[in-house]
Amino acid sequence: MNSKDAMYSWHLSLRVDRPVEGEGRPILLIIDSAGCSIRPHAYMYGKKLDDRDSSTNNSTHNKVCREPPPNHEFSYRWFRGPTIEPCAYEGCPRRTSFSPHDWSKHALGGSGCSLQCVSAQSSLYKATFCNSDCFVKAWKTQYTIQNSSDTNGNNIPQARSSTPLRKRTGSYCDDDRSVGSSNSGNDVNYIPATPGEISVNGGNNSNGNNTTMNNPYSTQSSEDEWIEISRDQLYIPHTEDIGRKLKVEAAAYSVESGELLMHRVVKTDLVLSRTPEPEKRNLVTAKPAGGGGARFRIVTYNILAEIYATQQQYPYADLWALSWDFRFQNIIREIVDVGPDIVCLQEVQADHYESHLYNAMHEAGFEGVYKQKTRQAMGMTGKVDGCALFWRRTKFHLVESYSIEFNELAQRQVTQGMGLNPRSEEGASILNKLSKDNVAQLVVLETAQPSMTRGNREPNQVCIANTHLYSNKDCPDVKLWQTLHLLQELETFIMARGPANLPLMICGDFNSTPDSAVYDLLSRQLVHPGHPDVNTGDENGPSVLPDIMSITHSHMLGSVYNTVLGEEPKFTNYTMQFKGVLDYMWYSTRNLRPLSAAPIPDESVLTRHGDALPSTQYSSDHLMQISDMQIVSGGSR
């Protein structure tokens, strides 16, 4: 094929996640709307063909042209389908429940696939079942039926009315069974309106014809027809959508000429209701003690960034339950329902902080700061995670805010502490080992209403540190180095503010278990010389730790959960690959007192709606830690 005769295949890809109801309580209306909106993923692209590919078949979303696709824009239309019977087995809970819990792979027995009886001699002929278990149970009640003949002598099985054939759960039907497609049994000449002709209320098009007259699905004369419900790009499923399927049509138009280039329609799976309210986490109180000043509730939570929430990492979770739109609603509701005054979050994706999290938390009465990791985004702008720290506006005012970049501390150690050239072989090797892009946040908060005791002004400031340490289990020395330097930075910061030490809390995901050197350093102010984390050997790269006697600090810290409950939880991270404690809340014992802590739910509770986390109930692979704290003075605990 000569270059002047070059041909291009055009393709239109369209995908949409499983829809979940987006309406919620008035206090969280903005939060829930942001969390449950459906955004179609439409993408049009071209591929230059060679002689072997020149026979590509044309369709509404695949065709061969002499030019590559021009600049284009999309218009969208949403349709609501008829009510259908989700399962023919009368004992199936999914006949009446559309809770995400009941429609997960865990509840469906892992298949996520519907079945239809194809035996023409069975009373269940063409009946559809949500999974194999329901089909087996229903089969026990089936019976053989006799055939009758129509006027032409053809045998027709006498069976119950059929229900629509379902595809795999979480998938969609393509154009051959979609609105306006050539094989759907509808108007094959139907052409989507151009962007200039579209109006949300279905107004007249540019030719003066009513768009509803051109749309074979706009009438409501039959329950089996699809009804147009929106022409916005985003759609928020409502109560009336639950238990029905939706269809979305994407039409690509030339920006320059307005010509319709391609269009495609896909069907969603059944719309689910919003996830039930999270179970309340009861607080266990510590032994009472007299005195004390201001009280506050603090939580720490690794919320699992979207860039890490993949089917490869969590194959036991439904793809739609891993989507950020679904998980965000659950996460924000879980946080707000606890009623915290200070919120420390890890794995907060940069673009989601801007588009979702900050607005939702601000609406709920919080102010906050964010620090993303120092690495480049994974693909598109904003696809990098970091830490976010929020405080309730009616409870605290921000006094100071700082961030710590461990890459910068590593650079400082190599050049100033060790006197090495960072471009030398030794310097570059150490920097390469320590530069893992992790960060920490540091804020000083002041209570909005200062405490007064017997005419004396009580301490009314608290320092909060929020961090997420390196995750690689094979690099315990790097995590220990990060912890040591974080503590040293906090020492310098607090000591610079005078002899009256600030109350300090250090929260976050330390990616270290209670038997690690990181835990020992935090809880005991030192590490045993024989600890395996400080004796990693030459195969683990260059040594980055100072002399063992120098691995110490002056903070007197206690673990909130160990103090209140007498031990650390069994786990704060619960996946199929790992179950253990990685997250902690540390406090300065001189001037803070833990009043309570919320125990981590039992395994029986965590696995009720999934084999592990995340699940439809718990939308992160970590569990939130909750505690009530009190500022104290005079060295009392």
XYZ file of C-alpha atoms in Angstrom:
637
model
C 0.000 0.000 0.000
C 1.479 3.324 -1.061
C 1.757 6.126 1.441
C -0.635 8.221 -0.622
C -3.169 5.381 -0.375
C -2.704 4.943 3.376
C -5.812 3.925 5.273
C -6.684 4.247 8.962
C -8.942 2.225 11.185
C -10.983 4.306 13.606
C -12.111 2.852 16.894
C -14.392 4.155 19.625
C -13.925 2.603 23.056
C -16.614 3.117 25.700
C -16.704 1.722 29.204
C -18.751 2.522 32.293
C -18.458 1.210 35.856
C -21.279 -0.489 37.679
C -23.719 2.195 38.901
C -24.594 2.618 42.574
C -27.284 4.884 44.010
C -25.984 8.385 44.701
C -28.668 10.004 46.801
C -28.051 10.233 50.525
C -28.700 12.143 53.694
C -29.047 15.933 53.283
C -25.996 16.629 55.460
C -23.866 14.606 53.061
C -25.682 15.428 49.836
C -22.607 16.924 48.158
C -20.409 14.133 49.477
C -22.678 11.334 48.311
C -23.269 12.948 44.919
C -19.546 13.203 44.279
C -19.032 9.644 45.449
C -21.656 7.885 43.294
C -21.582 9.729 39.984
C -20.938 7.593 36.903
C -18.413 8.883 34.421
C -18.279 7.153 31.035
C -14.782 6.379 29.819
C -14.929 7.229 26.097
C -11.856 7.206 23.882
C -11.572 7.497 20.109
C -8.336 6.620 18.370
C -6.964 5.724 14.959
C -4.480 3.136 13.733
C -2.637 3.214 10.419
C -3.338 0.067 8.435
C -1.062 -2.007 6.294
C -2.129 -4.365 3.489
C -2.944 -7.175 5.898
C -5.389 -5.023 7.910
C -7.212 -3.302 5.059
C -10.228 -5.609 5.350
C -11.390 -4.226 8.725
C -15.195 -4.297 8.944
C -17.083 -1.069 9.439
C -19.561 -0.521 12.272
C -20.777 2.367 14.389
C -17.589 2.159 16.463
C -15.083 0.664 14.003
C -14.473 1.886 10.468
C -11.766 2.455 7.852
C -11.027 5.968 6.586
C -8.378 7.674 4.476
C -7.472 10.146 7.242
C -6.653 9.765 10.911
C -9.414 10.826 13.337
C -9.730 14.637 13.539
C -10.029 16.606 16.775
C -13.326 15.627 18.300
C -15.631 16.060 21.262
C -18.209 13.773 22.817
C -21.870 14.140 23.624
C -23.654 11.696 25.915
C -27.130 10.398 26.547
C -28.324 8.182 29.394
C -31.275 5.793 29.347
C -33.071 3.880 32.095
C -34.213 0.367 31.315
C -37.339 -1.546 32.329
C -37.754 -3.463 35.565
C -36.506 -7.025 35.242
C -36.486 -10.095 37.419
C -32.874 -10.476 38.633
C -33.225 -14.148 39.603
C -35.945 -16.754 38.984
C -35.241 -18.672 42.187
C -37.875 -17.556 44.670
C -35.603 -18.047 47.665
C -32.853 -15.767 46.312
C -32.254 -12.646 48.449
C -31.311 -10.709 45.302
C -34.910 -10.769 44.109
C -35.663 -8.010 46.625
C -32.234 -6.690 47.668
C -29.888 -4.619 45.559
C -27.396 -3.950 48.330
C -23.774 -4.090 47.110
C -23.191 -6.699 49.805
C -25.625 -9.104 48.122
C -24.272 -8.569 44.610
C -20.549 -8.963 45.275
C -18.490 -11.899 44.035
C -18.313 -13.026 47.654
C -22.112 -13.202 47.948
C -22.531 -14.762 44.494
C -20.093 -17.526 45.281
C -17.210 -16.088 43.296
C -18.726 -16.670 39.871
C -20.182 -13.241 39.153
C -21.996 -14.885 36.214
C -25.702 -15.328 35.468
C -27.160 -18.529 34.058
C -30.170 -19.217 31.868
C -31.953 -22.537 31.530
C -31.895 -23.634 27.877
C -33.751 -26.930 28.205
C -36.961 -26.521 26.181
C -38.559 -29.434 28.024
C -38.009 -27.934 31.479
C -40.479 -25.787 33.366
C -37.529 -23.416 33.921
C -36.974 -22.883 30.199
C -35.412 -19.430 29.603
C -35.536 -18.605 33.301
C -32.490 -16.578 34.408
C -30.592 -17.109 37.674
C -28.051 -14.828 39.320
C -25.592 -17.649 40.013
C -25.140 -21.404 39.808
C -26.246 -21.972 43.414
C -29.685 -20.467 42.749
C -29.970 -22.498 39.540
C -29.183 -25.762 41.347
C -31.737 -25.003 44.075
C -34.404 -24.093 41.536
C -33.651 -27.183 39.431
C -34.839 -29.372 42.299
C -38.348 -27.994 41.774
C -38.472 -28.117 37.968
C -40.592 -30.572 36.015
C -40.797 -31.800 32.435
C -43.446 -30.142 30.293
C -45.293 -31.263 27.179
C -44.942 -29.359 23.939
C -47.895 -27.917 22.038
C -48.053 -26.846 18.434
C -48.789 -23.500 16.844
C -50.985 -23.024 13.765
C -48.085 -24.041 11.531
C -47.439 -27.267 13.405
C -44.267 -26.047 15.146
C -43.667 -27.343 18.644
C -43.661 -24.605 21.281
C -42.617 -25.418 24.828
C -45.167 -24.349 27.419
C -43.031 -22.699 30.067
C -42.991 -19.773 32.388
C -42.355 -16.361 30.890
C -38.730 -15.677 30.153
C -36.515 -13.124 31.809
C -33.778 -11.117 30.042
C -30.494 -12.888 29.451
C -27.792 -11.430 31.674
C -24.129 -11.086 30.957
C -21.386 -11.455 33.540
C -21.777 -9.298 36.625
C -19.856 -6.039 36.179
C -19.740 -6.315 32.401
C -21.823 -4.606 29.749
C -23.568 -5.614 26.556
C -22.101 -4.100 23.410
C -23.808 -2.361 20.502
C -25.589 -5.443 19.143
C -28.009 -5.191 22.063
C -27.871 -1.478 22.784
C -29.967 1.592 22.187
C -29.886 2.695 18.548
C -27.711 -0.179 17.349
C -28.301 -1.881 14.034
C -29.223 -5.207 15.598
C -31.336 -4.007 18.480
C -34.621 -4.269 16.658
C -35.114 -0.503 16.706
C -34.718 2.331 14.212
C -31.519 1.474 12.355
C -31.401 4.929 10.805
C -31.414 6.715 14.155
C -28.573 9.251 14.342
C -27.569 10.948 17.612
C -28.151 14.679 17.843
C -25.106 16.891 17.401
C -23.710 18.698 20.464
C -25.401 21.935 19.379
C -28.775 20.188 19.220
C -28.642 18.637 22.650
C -30.580 20.020 25.575
C -31.165 18.395 28.929
C -34.940 18.710 28.670
C -35.014 17.182 25.187
C -35.781 20.393 23.280
C -35.968 20.918 19.536
C -33.018 20.228 17.295
C -31.514 22.558 14.739
C -33.894 21.358 12.017
C -36.921 22.318 14.049
C -37.864 18.691 14.662
C -38.574 17.473 18.158
C -35.718 15.225 19.318
C -38.128 12.902 21.099
C -39.787 12.167 17.746
C -36.432 11.072 16.316
C -35.666 8.943 19.358
C -37.491 5.616 19.392
C -36.759 5.263 23.122
C -38.251 8.518 24.404
C -41.861 7.357 24.537
C -43.137 5.737 27.718
C -46.001 3.708 26.305
C -44.460 0.354 27.192
C -42.689 -0.944 30.268
C -40.155 -2.689 28.021
C -38.827 0.527 26.486
C -35.794 2.493 27.517
C -36.395 6.046 28.739
C -33.919 8.868 28.196
C -33.007 10.379 31.569
C -30.015 12.676 31.030
C -27.736 14.291 28.470
C -24.948 15.246 30.858
C -21.612 13.496 30.827
C -21.930 12.514 34.477
C -24.978 10.770 35.821
C -25.924 10.212 39.454
C -28.176 7.145 39.863
C -31.358 7.805 41.814
C -33.709 5.636 43.846
C -35.910 4.938 40.804
C -32.875 3.490 38.959
C -32.218 0.764 41.548
C -32.725 -2.731 40.145
C -32.719 -1.508 36.537
C -30.000 -1.294 33.940
C -28.756 1.912 32.372
C -27.443 2.567 28.894
C -25.090 5.335 27.904
C -24.517 6.538 24.365
C -21.324 8.372 23.424
C -21.221 10.200 20.087
C -17.975 11.671 18.740
C -18.240 14.842 16.631
C -15.638 16.743 14.657
C -14.703 19.933 16.480
C -14.221 21.766 13.193
C -17.234 20.670 11.133
C -19.621 19.258 13.741
C -19.910 16.067 11.682
C -20.869 12.873 13.498
C -17.786 10.644 13.334
C -18.735 7.575 15.367
C -21.088 6.583 18.139
C -21.373 3.710 20.544
C -23.786 2.518 23.204
C -23.106 0.238 26.155
C -25.294 -1.171 28.868
C -24.472 -1.240 32.571
C -25.324 -3.972 34.989
C -28.172 -3.538 37.464
C -28.028 -0.346 39.511
C -27.313 -1.129 43.159
C -28.535 0.729 46.213
C -26.085 2.693 48.297
C -23.992 0.675 50.761
C -25.665 0.279 54.176
C -24.416 2.450 57.019
C -21.089 1.246 58.460
C -21.234 -0.572 61.759
C -20.585 1.658 64.736
C -17.167 1.293 66.303
C -17.548 1.203 70.083
C -14.858 2.909 72.164
C -13.119 1.236 75.090
C -12.264 3.763 77.797
C -9.022 3.856 79.750
C -8.876 3.987 83.546
C -10.165 7.381 84.671
C -7.696 10.009 85.874
C -8.326 13.431 87.355
C -7.464 16.807 85.895
C -6.515 17.552 82.365
C -7.349 20.061 79.697
C -8.815 20.054 76.229
C -10.106 16.814 74.731
C -10.212 15.830 71.081
C -10.953 12.811 68.923
C -8.318 11.794 66.394
C -8.309 9.131 63.675
C -5.665 7.759 61.337
C -6.580 5.914 58.146
C -4.792 4.650 55.036
C -7.614 4.995 52.491
C -5.965 3.078 49.589
C -5.195 5.278 46.600
C -6.911 4.448 43.320
C -3.569 3.883 41.581
C -2.974 0.886 43.864
C -6.565 -0.469 43.950
C -6.211 -2.874 41.030
C -7.751 -6.249 40.244
C -4.244 -7.694 40.039
C -3.497 -6.637 43.610
C -6.936 -7.552 44.990
C -8.338 -10.324 42.725
C -10.931 -11.309 45.335
C -12.619 -7.876 45.156
C -15.170 -6.833 42.544
C -13.825 -4.423 39.958
C -16.730 -2.034 40.562
C -16.098 -2.169 44.346
C -12.484 -1.116 43.705
C -13.506 1.958 41.727
C -12.798 5.262 43.434
C -16.335 6.590 42.936
C -17.765 3.668 44.900
C -15.081 3.582 47.581
C -15.032 7.327 48.174
C -18.635 7.378 49.307
C -17.981 4.639 51.865
C -14.707 6.132 53.091
C -15.950 9.677 53.594
C -19.094 8.464 55.320
C -17.041 6.237 57.624
C -14.780 9.134 58.589
C -17.539 11.679 59.147
C -19.749 9.261 61.101
C -17.002 8.828 63.711
C -17.174 12.533 64.569
C -13.411 13.217 64.661
C -11.709 16.528 65.443
C -8.405 15.598 63.745
C -8.067 13.285 60.741
C -4.744 11.851 59.504
C -4.996 10.155 56.098
C -2.463 8.289 54.011
C -2.523 7.174 50.361
C -4.564 10.197 49.355
C -4.288 10.600 45.592
C -3.414 14.152 44.577
C -6.165 14.601 41.998
C -8.755 13.105 44.356
C -7.755 15.478 47.141
C -8.557 18.355 44.805
C -11.673 16.932 43.174
C -13.287 14.957 46.000
C -11.726 14.859 49.434
C -11.070 18.490 50.299
C -14.520 19.652 49.197
C -16.258 16.840 51.051
C -14.321 17.418 54.272
C -14.781 21.175 54.044
C -18.514 20.645 53.631
C -18.419 18.483 56.773
C -16.742 21.276 58.781
C -13.021 20.596 58.342
C -9.998 22.459 57.052
C -6.932 20.638 55.835
C -3.497 20.492 54.235
C -2.002 18.041 51.766
C 1.481 16.832 50.895
C 2.037 14.522 47.959
C 4.994 12.195 47.582
C 7.991 13.636 45.819
C 7.947 11.263 42.855
C 6.433 11.993 39.475
C 2.806 11.116 38.768
C 2.019 7.617 37.489
C 0.774 8.611 34.048
C -1.672 11.489 34.096
C -1.226 14.547 36.313
C -2.351 13.929 39.878
C -1.808 10.162 39.809
C 0.472 10.172 42.832
C -0.482 9.656 46.447
C 0.433 11.506 49.615
C -0.768 12.462 53.092
C -3.689 14.690 54.094
C -4.362 16.156 57.523
C -7.689 17.748 58.528
C -8.982 19.463 61.665
C -12.461 20.557 62.671
C -12.795 24.301 62.225
C -14.949 24.806 65.320
C -12.441 22.914 67.479
C -8.997 24.054 66.292
C -7.174 26.863 64.544
C -4.029 26.259 62.513
C -0.913 27.852 64.030
C 1.872 26.317 61.918
C 2.131 23.840 59.058
C 5.245 22.138 57.669
C 6.088 19.177 55.505
C 9.021 16.788 55.575
C 10.470 15.156 52.461
C 12.653 12.176 53.275
C 14.414 12.522 49.926
C 15.596 15.946 51.040
C 16.782 14.543 54.380
C 18.697 11.841 52.509
C 20.384 14.483 50.354
C 21.314 16.425 53.478
C 22.782 13.348 55.178
C 24.919 12.412 52.185
C 26.305 15.887 51.564
C 26.456 17.388 55.074
C 26.414 14.439 57.437
C 28.740 12.164 55.480
C 30.581 14.742 53.395
C 30.061 12.782 50.183
C 29.578 13.984 46.670
C 26.052 12.879 45.689
C 27.398 12.102 42.214
C 30.143 9.825 43.527
C 29.580 6.092 43.411
C 29.143 5.809 47.194
C 26.996 8.929 47.488
C 24.770 7.939 44.575
C 24.359 4.429 45.968
C 23.196 5.728 49.371
C 20.872 8.286 47.806
C 19.372 5.642 45.554
C 18.641 3.444 48.548
C 17.139 6.194 50.722
C 15.248 8.242 48.132
C 11.868 6.524 48.255
C 9.703 9.648 47.905
C 7.983 9.291 51.288
C 6.787 12.368 53.140
C 5.441 13.514 56.507
C 3.193 16.376 57.573
C 3.517 18.485 60.698
C 0.933 20.932 62.039
C 0.495 22.834 65.277
C -3.155 23.287 66.213
C -4.610 25.553 68.871
C -7.945 24.905 70.512
C -10.612 27.426 69.557
C -11.804 27.609 73.180
C -8.800 27.706 75.576
C -9.199 25.622 78.735
C -9.160 27.423 82.082
C -8.540 25.685 85.409
C -8.711 27.652 88.669
C -7.951 30.817 86.776
C -4.869 29.336 85.076
C -4.621 28.977 81.345
C -4.176 25.291 80.400
C -1.998 24.208 77.471
C -4.102 24.628 74.370
C -1.773 23.639 71.525
C -0.946 20.219 70.130
C 1.534 19.117 67.482
C 0.306 16.448 65.032
C 2.593 14.529 62.683
C 1.189 12.378 59.885
C 3.378 10.071 57.812
C 3.503 7.070 55.497
C 6.803 5.179 55.545
C 8.375 3.044 52.820
C 6.424 -0.135 52.106
C 9.067 -2.616 50.933
C 9.313 -5.405 53.521
C 12.854 -6.174 52.401
C 14.117 -2.727 53.432
C 13.629 -2.504 57.226
C 16.771 -0.406 57.537
C 15.296 2.257 55.254
C 12.132 2.421 57.374
C 14.225 2.671 60.533
C 16.275 5.463 58.960
C 13.090 7.328 58.029
C 11.694 6.922 61.554
C 14.915 8.110 63.183
C 15.093 11.213 61.024
C 11.415 11.980 61.515
C 11.925 11.868 65.296
C 15.011 14.058 65.023
C 13.100 16.625 62.956
C 10.305 16.637 65.528
C 12.840 17.044 68.360
C 14.346 20.107 66.703
C 10.926 21.554 65.957
C 9.533 21.118 69.483
C 12.673 22.164 71.361
C 12.801 25.393 69.338
C 9.507 26.375 70.925
C 10.815 26.665 74.483
C 10.966 24.543 77.611
C 7.187 23.971 77.734
C 7.158 21.071 75.298
C 4.276 20.828 72.889
C 2.022 17.779 73.233
C 2.896 15.537 70.300
C 1.090 12.825 68.357
C 2.641 10.853 65.507
C 0.096 8.978 63.402
C 0.234 7.077 60.167
C 1.098 3.944 58.254
C 4.591 2.939 59.389
C 4.632 -0.280 57.327
C 6.256 -1.941 60.343
C 4.981 -4.670 62.644
C 5.291 -4.600 66.466
C 8.381 -6.832 66.328
C 10.262 -4.363 64.109
C 13.108 -2.026 64.977
C 10.835 0.883 64.019
C 8.401 -0.096 66.787
C 11.242 -0.522 69.288
C 12.689 2.893 68.496
C 9.324 4.605 68.898
C 8.289 2.801 72.074
C 11.649 2.262 73.847
C 13.751 5.146 72.454
C 16.422 2.698 71.290
C 17.026 -0.477 69.291
C 18.783 -3.604 70.526
C 22.157 -4.085 68.803
C 21.203 -7.632 67.833
C 17.940 -6.735 66.151
C 17.853 -8.229 62.629
C 16.581 -4.951 61.140
C 19.930 -3.292 61.916
C 21.968 -6.266 60.733
C 20.731 -6.653 57.194
C 24.064 -7.591 55.617
C 25.878 -6.387 52.537
C 23.378 -8.015 50.151
C 20.858 -5.357 51.133
C 22.965 -2.548 49.669
C 25.085 0.098 51.375
C 24.763 0.699 55.091
C 22.615 3.784 55.754
C 22.213 3.591 59.539
C 24.470 5.345 62.047
C 26.151 3.566 64.945
C 23.571 1.637 66.973
C 24.173 3.842 70.030
C 23.176 6.867 67.958
C 19.810 5.383 67.014
C 17.870 7.034 69.810
C 15.676 10.041 70.593
C 14.420 12.037 73.579
C 10.648 11.714 73.037
C 8.744 9.693 75.612
C 6.121 8.046 73.445
C 3.356 5.574 74.056
C 1.140 3.656 71.668
C -2.500 4.669 72.107
C -3.897 1.205 71.417
C -1.334 -0.599 73.573
C -1.971 1.827 76.446
C -5.781 1.658 76.349
C -6.337 -1.952 75.280
C -3.220 -3.520 76.796
C -1.882 -4.707 73.433
C -1.691 -3.766 69.791
C -4.527 -4.960 67.539
C -4.175 -8.269 65.699
C -4.187 -6.366 62.434
C -4.740 -2.965 60.888
C -4.071 -4.228 57.347
C -6.130 -7.231 56.230
C -5.565 -8.684 52.761
C -5.150 -12.177 51.351
C -1.394 -11.621 51.158
C -0.839 -10.025 54.575
C -2.678 -9.668 57.861
C -0.953 -7.639 60.563
C -0.399 -4.309 62.278
C 1.193 -1.511 60.252
C -0.631 1.585 61.522
C -0.138 3.335 64.868
C -1.061 6.366 66.929
C 1.835 7.507 69.129
C 1.518 10.195 71.809
C 3.868 12.078 74.143
C 3.263 10.585 77.593
C 4.358 13.758 79.426
C 1.469 15.904 78.277
C -1.147 13.763 76.535
C -3.477 11.126 77.920
C -5.440 8.584 75.829
C -9.000 8.385 77.113
C -10.333 5.708 74.773
C -9.682 3.652 71.664
C -11.935 1.796 69.229
C -10.956 -1.893 68.924
C -10.399 -3.236 65.432
C -13.389 -5.375 64.284
C -13.073 -9.149 64.596
C -12.171 -11.267 61.572
C -15.736 -12.610 61.466
C -16.961 -9.052 60.903
C -14.276 -8.197 58.342
C -15.007 -11.307 56.246
C -18.795 -11.040 56.382
C -18.926 -9.386 52.962
C -15.591 -10.407 51.457
C -12.681 -12.794 51.783
C -10.419 -9.890 52.761
C -10.163 -6.125 52.412
C -11.129 -4.123 50.471
C -14.738 -5.317 50.214
C -18.152 -3.784 49.662
C -18.264 -2.929 53.386
C -14.653 -1.827 53.972
C -13.353 0.235 51.076
C -9.667 0.216 52.031
C -7.291 -2.619 52.800
C -6.459 -0.812 56.060
C -8.707 -0.167 59.056
C -9.259 3.188 60.675
C -7.912 3.737 64.189
C -9.902 6.016 66.513
C -9.025 7.543 69.882
C -10.143 10.237 72.300
C -7.193 12.177 73.711
C -6.719 14.802 76.422
C -4.041 17.443 76.872
C -2.555 17.359 80.385
C -0.021 19.543 82.187
C 2.402 19.184 85.070
C 3.808 15.903 83.803
C 0.715 13.893 84.801
C -0.555 11.043 82.634
